PDB file of C-alpha atoms in Angstrom:
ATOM      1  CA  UNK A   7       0.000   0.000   0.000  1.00 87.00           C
ATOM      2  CA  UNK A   8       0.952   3.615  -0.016  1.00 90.00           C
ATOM      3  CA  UNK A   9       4.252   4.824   2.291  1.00 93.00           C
ATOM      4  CA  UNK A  10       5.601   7.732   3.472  1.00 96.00           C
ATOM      5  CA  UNK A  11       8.622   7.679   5.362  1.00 96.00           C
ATOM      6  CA  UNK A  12      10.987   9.567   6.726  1.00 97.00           C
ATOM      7  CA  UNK A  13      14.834  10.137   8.049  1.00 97.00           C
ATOM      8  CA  UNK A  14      16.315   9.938  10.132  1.00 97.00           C
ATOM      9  CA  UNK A  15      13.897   8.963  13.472  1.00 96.00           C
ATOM     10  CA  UNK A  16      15.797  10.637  15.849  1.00 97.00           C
ATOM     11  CA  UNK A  17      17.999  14.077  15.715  1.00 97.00           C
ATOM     12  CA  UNK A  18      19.609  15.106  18.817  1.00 97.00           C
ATOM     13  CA  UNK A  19      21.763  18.426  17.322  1.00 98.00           C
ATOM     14  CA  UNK A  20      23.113  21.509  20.007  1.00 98.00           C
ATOM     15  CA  UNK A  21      21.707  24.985  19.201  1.00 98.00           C
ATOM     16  CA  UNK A  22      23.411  26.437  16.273  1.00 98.00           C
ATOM     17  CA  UNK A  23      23.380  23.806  14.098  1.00 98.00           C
ATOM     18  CA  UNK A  24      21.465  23.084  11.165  1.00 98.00           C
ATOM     19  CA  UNK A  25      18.887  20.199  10.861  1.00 98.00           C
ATOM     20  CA  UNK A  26      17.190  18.877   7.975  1.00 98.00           C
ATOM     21  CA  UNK A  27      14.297  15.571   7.978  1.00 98.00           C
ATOM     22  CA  UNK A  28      13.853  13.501   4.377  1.00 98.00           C
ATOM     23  CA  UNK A  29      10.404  12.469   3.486  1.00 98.00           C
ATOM     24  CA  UNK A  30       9.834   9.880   0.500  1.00 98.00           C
ATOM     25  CA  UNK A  31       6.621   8.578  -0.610  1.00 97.00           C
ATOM     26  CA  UNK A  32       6.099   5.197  -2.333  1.00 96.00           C
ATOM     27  CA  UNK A  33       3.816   7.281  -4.661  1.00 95.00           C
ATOM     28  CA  UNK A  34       3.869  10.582  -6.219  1.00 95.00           C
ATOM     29  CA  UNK A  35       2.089  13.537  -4.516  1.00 94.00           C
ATOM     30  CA  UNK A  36      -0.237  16.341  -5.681  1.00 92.00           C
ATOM     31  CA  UNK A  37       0.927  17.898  -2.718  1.00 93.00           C
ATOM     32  CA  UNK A  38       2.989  17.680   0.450  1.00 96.00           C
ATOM     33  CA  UNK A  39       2.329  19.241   4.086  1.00 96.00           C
ATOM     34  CA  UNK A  40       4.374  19.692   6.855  1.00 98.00           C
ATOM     35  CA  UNK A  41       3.477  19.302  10.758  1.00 97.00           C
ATOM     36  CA  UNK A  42       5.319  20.126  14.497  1.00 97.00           C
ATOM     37  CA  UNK A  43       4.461  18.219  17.466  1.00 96.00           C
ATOM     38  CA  UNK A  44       5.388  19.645  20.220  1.00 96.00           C
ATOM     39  CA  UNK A  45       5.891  17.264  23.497  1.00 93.00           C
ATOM     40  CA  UNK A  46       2.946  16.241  24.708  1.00 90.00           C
ATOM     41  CA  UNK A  47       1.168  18.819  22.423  1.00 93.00           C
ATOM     42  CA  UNK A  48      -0.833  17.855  19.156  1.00 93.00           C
ATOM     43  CA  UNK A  49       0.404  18.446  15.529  1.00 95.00           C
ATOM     44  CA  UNK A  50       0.362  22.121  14.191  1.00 94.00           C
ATOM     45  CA  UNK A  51       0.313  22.625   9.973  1.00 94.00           C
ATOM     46  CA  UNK A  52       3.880  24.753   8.799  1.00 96.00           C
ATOM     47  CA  UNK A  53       2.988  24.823   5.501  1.00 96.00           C
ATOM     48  CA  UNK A  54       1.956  22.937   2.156  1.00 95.00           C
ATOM     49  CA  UNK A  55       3.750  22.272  -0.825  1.00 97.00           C
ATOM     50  CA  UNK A  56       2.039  21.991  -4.413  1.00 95.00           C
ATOM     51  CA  UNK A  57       4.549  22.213  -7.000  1.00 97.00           C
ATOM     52  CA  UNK A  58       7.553  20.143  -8.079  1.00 97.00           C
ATOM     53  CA  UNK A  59      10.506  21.793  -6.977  1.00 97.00           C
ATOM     54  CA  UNK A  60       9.249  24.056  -5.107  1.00 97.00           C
ATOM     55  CA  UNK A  61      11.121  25.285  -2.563  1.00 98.00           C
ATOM     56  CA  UNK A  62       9.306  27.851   0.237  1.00 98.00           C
ATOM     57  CA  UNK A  63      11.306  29.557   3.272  1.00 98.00           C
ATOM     58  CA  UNK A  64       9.254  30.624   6.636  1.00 97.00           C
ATOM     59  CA  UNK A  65      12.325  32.142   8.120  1.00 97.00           C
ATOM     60  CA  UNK A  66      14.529  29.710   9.451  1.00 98.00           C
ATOM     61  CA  UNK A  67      12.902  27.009   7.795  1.00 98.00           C
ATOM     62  CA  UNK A  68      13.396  26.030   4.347  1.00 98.00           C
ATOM     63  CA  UNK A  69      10.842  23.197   2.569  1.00 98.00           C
ATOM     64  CA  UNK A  70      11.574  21.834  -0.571  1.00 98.00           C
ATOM     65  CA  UNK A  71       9.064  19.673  -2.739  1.00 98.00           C
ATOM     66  CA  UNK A  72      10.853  17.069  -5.236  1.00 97.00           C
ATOM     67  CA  UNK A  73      10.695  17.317  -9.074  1.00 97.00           C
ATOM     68  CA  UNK A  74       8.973  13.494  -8.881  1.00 97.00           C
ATOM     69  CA  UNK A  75       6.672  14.823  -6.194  1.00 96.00           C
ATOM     70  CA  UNK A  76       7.533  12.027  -4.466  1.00 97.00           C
ATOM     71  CA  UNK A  77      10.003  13.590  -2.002  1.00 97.00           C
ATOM     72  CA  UNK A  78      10.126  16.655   0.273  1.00 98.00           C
ATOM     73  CA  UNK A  79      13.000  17.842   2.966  1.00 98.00           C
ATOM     74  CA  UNK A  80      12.434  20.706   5.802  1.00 98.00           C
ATOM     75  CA  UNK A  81      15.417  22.446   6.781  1.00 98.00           C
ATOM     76  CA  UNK A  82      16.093  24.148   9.606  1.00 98.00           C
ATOM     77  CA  UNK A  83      18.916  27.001  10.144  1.00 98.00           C
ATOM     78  CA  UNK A  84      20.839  27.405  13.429  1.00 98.00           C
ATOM     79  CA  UNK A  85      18.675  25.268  15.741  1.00 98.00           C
ATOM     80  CA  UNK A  86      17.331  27.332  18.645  1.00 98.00           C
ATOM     81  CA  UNK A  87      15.466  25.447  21.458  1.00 97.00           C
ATOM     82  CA  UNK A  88      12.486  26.393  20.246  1.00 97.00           C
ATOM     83  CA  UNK A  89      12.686  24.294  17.173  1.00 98.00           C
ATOM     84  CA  UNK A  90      11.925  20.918  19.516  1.00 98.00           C
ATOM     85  CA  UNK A  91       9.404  18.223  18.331  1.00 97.00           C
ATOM     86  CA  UNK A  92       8.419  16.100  16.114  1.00 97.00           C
ATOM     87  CA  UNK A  93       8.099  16.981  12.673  1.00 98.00           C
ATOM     88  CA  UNK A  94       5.638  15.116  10.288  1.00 98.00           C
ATOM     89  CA  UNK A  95       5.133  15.238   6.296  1.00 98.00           C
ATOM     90  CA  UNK A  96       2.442  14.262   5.172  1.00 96.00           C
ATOM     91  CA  UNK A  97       0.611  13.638   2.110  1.00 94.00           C
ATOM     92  CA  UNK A  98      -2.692  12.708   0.515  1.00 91.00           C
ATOM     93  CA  UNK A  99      -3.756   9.280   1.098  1.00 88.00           C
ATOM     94  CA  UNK A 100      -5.002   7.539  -2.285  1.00 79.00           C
ATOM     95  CA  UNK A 101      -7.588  10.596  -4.208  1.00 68.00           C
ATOM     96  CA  UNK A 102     -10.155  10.469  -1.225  1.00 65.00           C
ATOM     97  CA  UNK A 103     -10.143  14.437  -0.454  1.00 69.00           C
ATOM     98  CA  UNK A 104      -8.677  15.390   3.118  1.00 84.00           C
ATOM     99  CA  UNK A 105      -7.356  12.012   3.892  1.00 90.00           C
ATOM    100  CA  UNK A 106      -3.822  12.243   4.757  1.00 92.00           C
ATOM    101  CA  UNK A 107      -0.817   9.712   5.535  1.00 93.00           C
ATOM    102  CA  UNK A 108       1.674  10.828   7.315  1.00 95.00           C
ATOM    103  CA  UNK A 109       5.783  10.077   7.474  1.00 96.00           C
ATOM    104  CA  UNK A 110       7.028   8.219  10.840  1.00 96.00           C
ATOM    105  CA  UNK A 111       8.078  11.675  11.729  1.00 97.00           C
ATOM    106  CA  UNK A 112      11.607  12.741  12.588  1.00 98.00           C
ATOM    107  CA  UNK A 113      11.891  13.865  16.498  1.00 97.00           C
ATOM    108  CA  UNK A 114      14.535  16.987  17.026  1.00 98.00           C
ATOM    109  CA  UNK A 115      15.992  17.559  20.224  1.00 98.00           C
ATOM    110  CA  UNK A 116      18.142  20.760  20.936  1.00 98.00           C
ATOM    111  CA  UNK A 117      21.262  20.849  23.147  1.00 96.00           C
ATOM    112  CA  UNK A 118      21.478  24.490  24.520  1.00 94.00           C
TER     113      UNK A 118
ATOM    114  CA  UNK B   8      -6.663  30.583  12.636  1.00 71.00           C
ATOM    115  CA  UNK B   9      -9.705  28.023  13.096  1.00 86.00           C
ATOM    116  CA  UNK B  10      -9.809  25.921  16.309  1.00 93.00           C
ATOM    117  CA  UNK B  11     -10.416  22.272  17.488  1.00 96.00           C
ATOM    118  CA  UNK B  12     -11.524  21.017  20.617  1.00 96.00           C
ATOM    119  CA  UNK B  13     -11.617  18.107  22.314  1.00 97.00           C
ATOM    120  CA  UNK B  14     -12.890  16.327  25.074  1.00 97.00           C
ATOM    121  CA  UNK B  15     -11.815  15.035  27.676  1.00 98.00           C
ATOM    122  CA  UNK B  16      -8.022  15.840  27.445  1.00 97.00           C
ATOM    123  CA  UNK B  17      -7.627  12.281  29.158  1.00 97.00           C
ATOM    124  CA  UNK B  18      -9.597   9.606  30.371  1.00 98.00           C
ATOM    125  CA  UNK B  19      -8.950   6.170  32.643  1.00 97.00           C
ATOM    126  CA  UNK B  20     -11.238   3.861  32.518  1.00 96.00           C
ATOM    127  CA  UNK B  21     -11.803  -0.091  33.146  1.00 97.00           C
ATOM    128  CA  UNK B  22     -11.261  -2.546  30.602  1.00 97.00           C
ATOM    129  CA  UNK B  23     -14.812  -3.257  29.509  1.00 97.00           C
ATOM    130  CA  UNK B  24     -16.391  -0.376  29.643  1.00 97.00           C
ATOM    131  CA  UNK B  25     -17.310   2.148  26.725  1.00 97.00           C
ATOM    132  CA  UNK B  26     -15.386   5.969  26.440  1.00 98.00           C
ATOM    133  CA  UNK B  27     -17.051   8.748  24.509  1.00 98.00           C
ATOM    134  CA  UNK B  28     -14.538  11.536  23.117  1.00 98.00           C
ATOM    135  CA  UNK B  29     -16.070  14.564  21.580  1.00 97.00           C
ATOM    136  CA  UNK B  30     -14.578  16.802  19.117  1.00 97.00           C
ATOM    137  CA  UNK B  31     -15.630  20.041  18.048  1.00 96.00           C
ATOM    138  CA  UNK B  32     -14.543  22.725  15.399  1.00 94.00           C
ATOM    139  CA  UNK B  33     -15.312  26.103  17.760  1.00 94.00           C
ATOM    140  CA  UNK B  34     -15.609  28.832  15.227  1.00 91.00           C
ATOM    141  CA  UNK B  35     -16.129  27.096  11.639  1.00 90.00           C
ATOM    142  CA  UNK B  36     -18.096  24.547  10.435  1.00 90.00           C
ATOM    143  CA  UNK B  37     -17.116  21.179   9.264  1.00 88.00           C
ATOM    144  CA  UNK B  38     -18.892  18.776   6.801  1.00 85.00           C
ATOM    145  CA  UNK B  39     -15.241  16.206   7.538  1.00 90.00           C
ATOM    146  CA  UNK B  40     -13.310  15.420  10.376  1.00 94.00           C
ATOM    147  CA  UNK B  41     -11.045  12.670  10.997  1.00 95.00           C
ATOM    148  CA  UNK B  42     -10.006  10.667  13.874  1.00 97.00           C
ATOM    149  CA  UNK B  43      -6.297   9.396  14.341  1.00 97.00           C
ATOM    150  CA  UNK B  44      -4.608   7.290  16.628  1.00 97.00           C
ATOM    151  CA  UNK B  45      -1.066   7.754  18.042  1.00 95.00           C
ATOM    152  CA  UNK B  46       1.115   5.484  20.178  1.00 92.00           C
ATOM    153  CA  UNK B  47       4.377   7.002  21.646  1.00 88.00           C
ATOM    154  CA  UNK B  48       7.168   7.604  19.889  1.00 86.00           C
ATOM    155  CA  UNK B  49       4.706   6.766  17.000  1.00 91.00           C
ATOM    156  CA  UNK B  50       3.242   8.366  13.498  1.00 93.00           C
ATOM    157  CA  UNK B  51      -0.792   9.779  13.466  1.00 95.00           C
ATOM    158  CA  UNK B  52      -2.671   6.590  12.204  1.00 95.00           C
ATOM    159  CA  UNK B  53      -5.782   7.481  10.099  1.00 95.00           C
ATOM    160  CA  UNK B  54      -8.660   5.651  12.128  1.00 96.00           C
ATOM    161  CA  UNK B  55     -11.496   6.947  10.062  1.00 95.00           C
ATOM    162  CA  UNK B  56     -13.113   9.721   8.300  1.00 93.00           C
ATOM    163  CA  UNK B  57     -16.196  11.313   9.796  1.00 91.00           C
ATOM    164  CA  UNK B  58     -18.684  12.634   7.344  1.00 86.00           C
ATOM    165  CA  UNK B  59     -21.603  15.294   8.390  1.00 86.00           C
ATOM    166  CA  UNK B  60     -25.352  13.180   8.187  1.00 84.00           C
ATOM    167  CA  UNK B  61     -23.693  10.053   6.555  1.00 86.00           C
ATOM    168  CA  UNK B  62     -21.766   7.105   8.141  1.00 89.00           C
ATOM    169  CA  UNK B  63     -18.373   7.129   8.660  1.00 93.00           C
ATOM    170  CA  UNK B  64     -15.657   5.645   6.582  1.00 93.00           C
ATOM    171  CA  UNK B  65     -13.011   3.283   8.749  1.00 95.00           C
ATOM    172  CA  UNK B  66      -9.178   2.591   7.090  1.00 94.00           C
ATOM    173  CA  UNK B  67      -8.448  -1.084   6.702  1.00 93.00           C
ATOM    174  CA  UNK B  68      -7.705  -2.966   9.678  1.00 94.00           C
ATOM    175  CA  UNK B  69     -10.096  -0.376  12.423  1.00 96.00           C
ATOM    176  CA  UNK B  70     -12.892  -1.845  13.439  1.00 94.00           C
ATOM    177  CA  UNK B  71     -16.179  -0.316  12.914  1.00 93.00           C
ATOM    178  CA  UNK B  72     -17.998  -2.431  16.063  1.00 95.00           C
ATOM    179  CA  UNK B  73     -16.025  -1.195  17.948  1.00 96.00           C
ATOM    180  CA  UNK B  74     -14.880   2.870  17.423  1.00 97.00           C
ATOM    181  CA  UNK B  75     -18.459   4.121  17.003  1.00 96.00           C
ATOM    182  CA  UNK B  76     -18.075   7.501  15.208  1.00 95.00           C
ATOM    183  CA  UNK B  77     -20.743  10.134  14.858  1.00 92.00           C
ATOM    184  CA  UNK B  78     -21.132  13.364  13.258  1.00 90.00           C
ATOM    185  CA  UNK B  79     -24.544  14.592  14.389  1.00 83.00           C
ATOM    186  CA  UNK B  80     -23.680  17.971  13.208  1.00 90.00           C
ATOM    187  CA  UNK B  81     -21.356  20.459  11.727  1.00 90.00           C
ATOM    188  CA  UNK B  82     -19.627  21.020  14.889  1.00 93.00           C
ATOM    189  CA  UNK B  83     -19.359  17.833  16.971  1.00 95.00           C
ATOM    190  CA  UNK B  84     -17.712  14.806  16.106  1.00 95.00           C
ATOM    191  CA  UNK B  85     -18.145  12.158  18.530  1.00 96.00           C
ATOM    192  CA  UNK B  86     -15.774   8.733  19.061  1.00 97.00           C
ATOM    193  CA  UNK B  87     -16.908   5.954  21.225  1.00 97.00           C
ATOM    194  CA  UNK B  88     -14.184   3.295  22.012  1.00 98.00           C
ATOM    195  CA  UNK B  89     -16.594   0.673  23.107  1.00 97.00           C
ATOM    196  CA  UNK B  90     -15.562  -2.006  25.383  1.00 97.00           C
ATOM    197  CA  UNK B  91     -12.305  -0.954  25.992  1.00 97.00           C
ATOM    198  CA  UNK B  92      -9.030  -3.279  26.139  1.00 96.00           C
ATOM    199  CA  UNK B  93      -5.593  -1.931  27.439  1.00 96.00           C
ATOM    200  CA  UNK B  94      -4.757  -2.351  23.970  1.00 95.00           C
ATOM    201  CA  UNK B  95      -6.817   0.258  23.234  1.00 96.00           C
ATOM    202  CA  UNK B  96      -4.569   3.003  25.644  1.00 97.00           C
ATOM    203  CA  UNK B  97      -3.140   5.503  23.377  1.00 96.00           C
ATOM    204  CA  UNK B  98      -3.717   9.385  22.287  1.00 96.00           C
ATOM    205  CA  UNK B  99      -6.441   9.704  20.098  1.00 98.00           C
ATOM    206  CA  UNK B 100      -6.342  13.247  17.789  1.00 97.00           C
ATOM    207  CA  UNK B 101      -9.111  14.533  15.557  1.00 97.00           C
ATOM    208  CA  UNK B 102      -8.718  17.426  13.034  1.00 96.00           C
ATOM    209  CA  UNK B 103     -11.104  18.969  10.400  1.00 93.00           C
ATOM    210  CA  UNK B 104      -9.982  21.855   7.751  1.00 84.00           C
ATOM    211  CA  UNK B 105     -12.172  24.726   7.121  1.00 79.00           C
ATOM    212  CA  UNK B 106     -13.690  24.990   4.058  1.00 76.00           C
ATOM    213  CA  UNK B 107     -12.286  25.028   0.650  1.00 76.00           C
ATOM    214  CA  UNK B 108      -9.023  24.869   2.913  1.00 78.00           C
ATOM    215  CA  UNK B 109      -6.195  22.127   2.723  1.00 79.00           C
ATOM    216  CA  UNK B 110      -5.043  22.619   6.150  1.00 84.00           C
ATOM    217  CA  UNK B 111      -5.845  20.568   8.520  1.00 89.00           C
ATOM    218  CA  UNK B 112      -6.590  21.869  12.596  1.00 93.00           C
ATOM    219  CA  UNK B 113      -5.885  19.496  14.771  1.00 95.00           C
ATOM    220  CA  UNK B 114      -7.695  19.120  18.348  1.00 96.00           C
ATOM    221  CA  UNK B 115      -5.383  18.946  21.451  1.00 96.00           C
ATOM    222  CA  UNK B 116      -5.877  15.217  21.409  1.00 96.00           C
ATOM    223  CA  UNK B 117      -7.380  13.036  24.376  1.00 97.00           C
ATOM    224  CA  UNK B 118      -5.407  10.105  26.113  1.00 96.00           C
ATOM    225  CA  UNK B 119      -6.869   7.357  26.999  1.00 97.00           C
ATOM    226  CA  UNK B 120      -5.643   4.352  29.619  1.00 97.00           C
ATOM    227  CA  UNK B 121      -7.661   1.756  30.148  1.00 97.00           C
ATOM    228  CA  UNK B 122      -7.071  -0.274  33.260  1.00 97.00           C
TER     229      UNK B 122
END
């Protein structure tokens, strides 16, 4: 069936550094979103990719959406503790409108 | 931005007995919401999608029997875990989008341990 999934699981970086999380569907995408979890907290939309290669920047985080539409990255500039949680991509699950499938998510933590 | 509730925020009960979790959309209206399930450390797991006046749809492998799902009207989404099993413990998340939107608004999620 349809997979998204995503690398790495785990990121433990200390602030300053960059991060970035990989997301790669078994199928290709109309579209692409992108979620933060924070601990114990519930998932909250960043933004939505529609376009193949598109790349979108919401200041210290850049998204980019493959050419296949069947890949996506987030990457985030010079960590700051703020930036902890889980992040999710997720796309649209078969053409059933709203249905989404998410990535395994890739948790960041942030070493001040 | 538009906003989800739920309730409770957590629940214990006894294995056996039925839970009712309510989810609401407080300031738009929602023909769709869906239900997901989430076990630490773990992904959001599409349970089922909640349609306005019609039954609900389930994803493969969720039992219908036994997460009753109602959506009596444009605001309220209702999930009933009925005859709960430990196996059934985890944090359960609903979310709607607002019209003609993509985004989806997710409700602060209600955990539930059953005993």
């Amino acid at each position: 069936g349809q997979q998204v999934m995503q690398i790495p699981q785990y990121q433990h970086v200390q602030e300053g550094e960059d991060f970035t999380t990989y997301c790669n569907s078994s199928t290709t995408l109309s579209n692409i979103q992108w979620y933060k979890q924070r601990p114990g907290g519930h998932p909250v939309f960043l933004i939505q990719l529609v376009k193949s290669g598109e790349v979108k920047k919401q200041k210290r985080l850049t998204f980019q959406f493959g050419e296949a539409k069947k890949n996506s990255s987030l990457h985030i500039t010079a960590t700051q503790t703020t930036d902890v949680g889980t992040y999710f991509c997720a796309g649209p699950l078969g053409n059933q409108g709203g249905k989404l499938i998410f990535g395994q998510g890739t948790e960041l933590s942030v070493k001040p | 931005g538009a906003v989800v509730s739920q309730h409770p925020s957590w629940v214990i009960c006894k294995s056996g007995t039925s839970v009712k979790i309510e989810c609401r959309s407080l300031d738009f209206q929602a023909t769709t919401m869906f239900w997901y399930r989430q076990f630490p450390k773990q992904s959001l797991m599409l349970m089922a999608t909640s349609n306005e006046g019609s039954k609900a749809t389930y994803e493969q492998g969720v039992e219908k029997d036994k997460f009753l799902i109602n959506h009596a009207s444009l605001t309220l989404s209702t999930l009933t875990v009925t005859s709960a099993h430990p196996e059934d413990s985890s944090f359960y998340i609903c979310s709607a989008s607002t019209p003609g939107s993509y985004e989806q608004y997710f409700g602060p999620g209600t955990r539930l341990t059953v005993t």
